[in-house]
Phi, psi and omega in degrees: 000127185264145173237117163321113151277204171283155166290113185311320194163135169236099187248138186298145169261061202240335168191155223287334150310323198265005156281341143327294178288010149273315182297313178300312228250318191273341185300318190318288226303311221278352180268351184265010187259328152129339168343188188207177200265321155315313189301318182309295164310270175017270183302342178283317184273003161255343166299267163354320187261355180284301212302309168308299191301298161322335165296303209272311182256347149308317186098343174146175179170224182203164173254157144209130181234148199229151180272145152257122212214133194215057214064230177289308161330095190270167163189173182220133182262126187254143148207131195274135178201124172274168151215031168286197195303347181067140160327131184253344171233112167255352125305317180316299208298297202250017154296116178286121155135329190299125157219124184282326154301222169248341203293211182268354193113315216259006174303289185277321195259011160261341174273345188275342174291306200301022205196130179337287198218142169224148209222166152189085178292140173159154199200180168264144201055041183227356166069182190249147164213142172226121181246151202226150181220151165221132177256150162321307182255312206170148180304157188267315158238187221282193201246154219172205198238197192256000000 
């Protein structure tokens, strides 16, 4: 049975100093959850690109994040939420080369490979939440969405 803990840190998303301070905060979390360095990166680099996309298309917003526990199995729940304009297709949206900016594309459906399991509400004017989980050993079931 996976289990929740309290929310770990609700950290604001408002400017390119505090996407530092996600990345640091999600490399802390997953290395003291036992994560391995490869895992780490993974989750530290869909972190970045969630956390940036709520900055740059969100308008700002905020993360939280939570531990997670599955028997021996640790994991960490990440989730990015805006209340900006929201996605108006979101599979167009998680299509690789698809972009609303200038970058390359590779945001949402490149942080949904790096990562266990991924969810994502939004609509227009309805602002975004993308919630993201990662385990320490292996998903506890099969992999999906949250």
């Amino acid at each position: 049975m996976q289990t929740a803990g309290r929310v770990e840190a609700s950290l604001p998303i408002s400017s390119d100093m505090d996407l530092a301070w996600v990345r640091q905060h999600v490399r802390q979390t997953a290395a003291e959850l036992g994560f391995g360095l490869v895992e780490q990166t993974k989750l530290v680099t869909a972190a970045s690109e969630l956390a940036r996309n709520t900055l740059v298309h969100g308008g700002g917003g905020r993360l939280e994040s939570v531990r997670l526990a599955n028997g021996h199995v640790r994991g960490l729940r990440l989730t990015f939420a805006d209340d900006g304009p929201g996605i108006p297709d979101v599979e167009r949206a998680l299509t690789d080369g698809y972009t609303s900016g200038d970058g390359l594309g590779m945001g949402l459906g490149g942080a949904r490979r790096l990562v266990h399991e991924f969810s994502i509400d939004s609509g227009p004017a309805a602002g975004t939440r993308v919630t993201v989980i990662s385990w320490t050993v292996r998903p506890p079931h099969p992999r999906g969405e949250v």
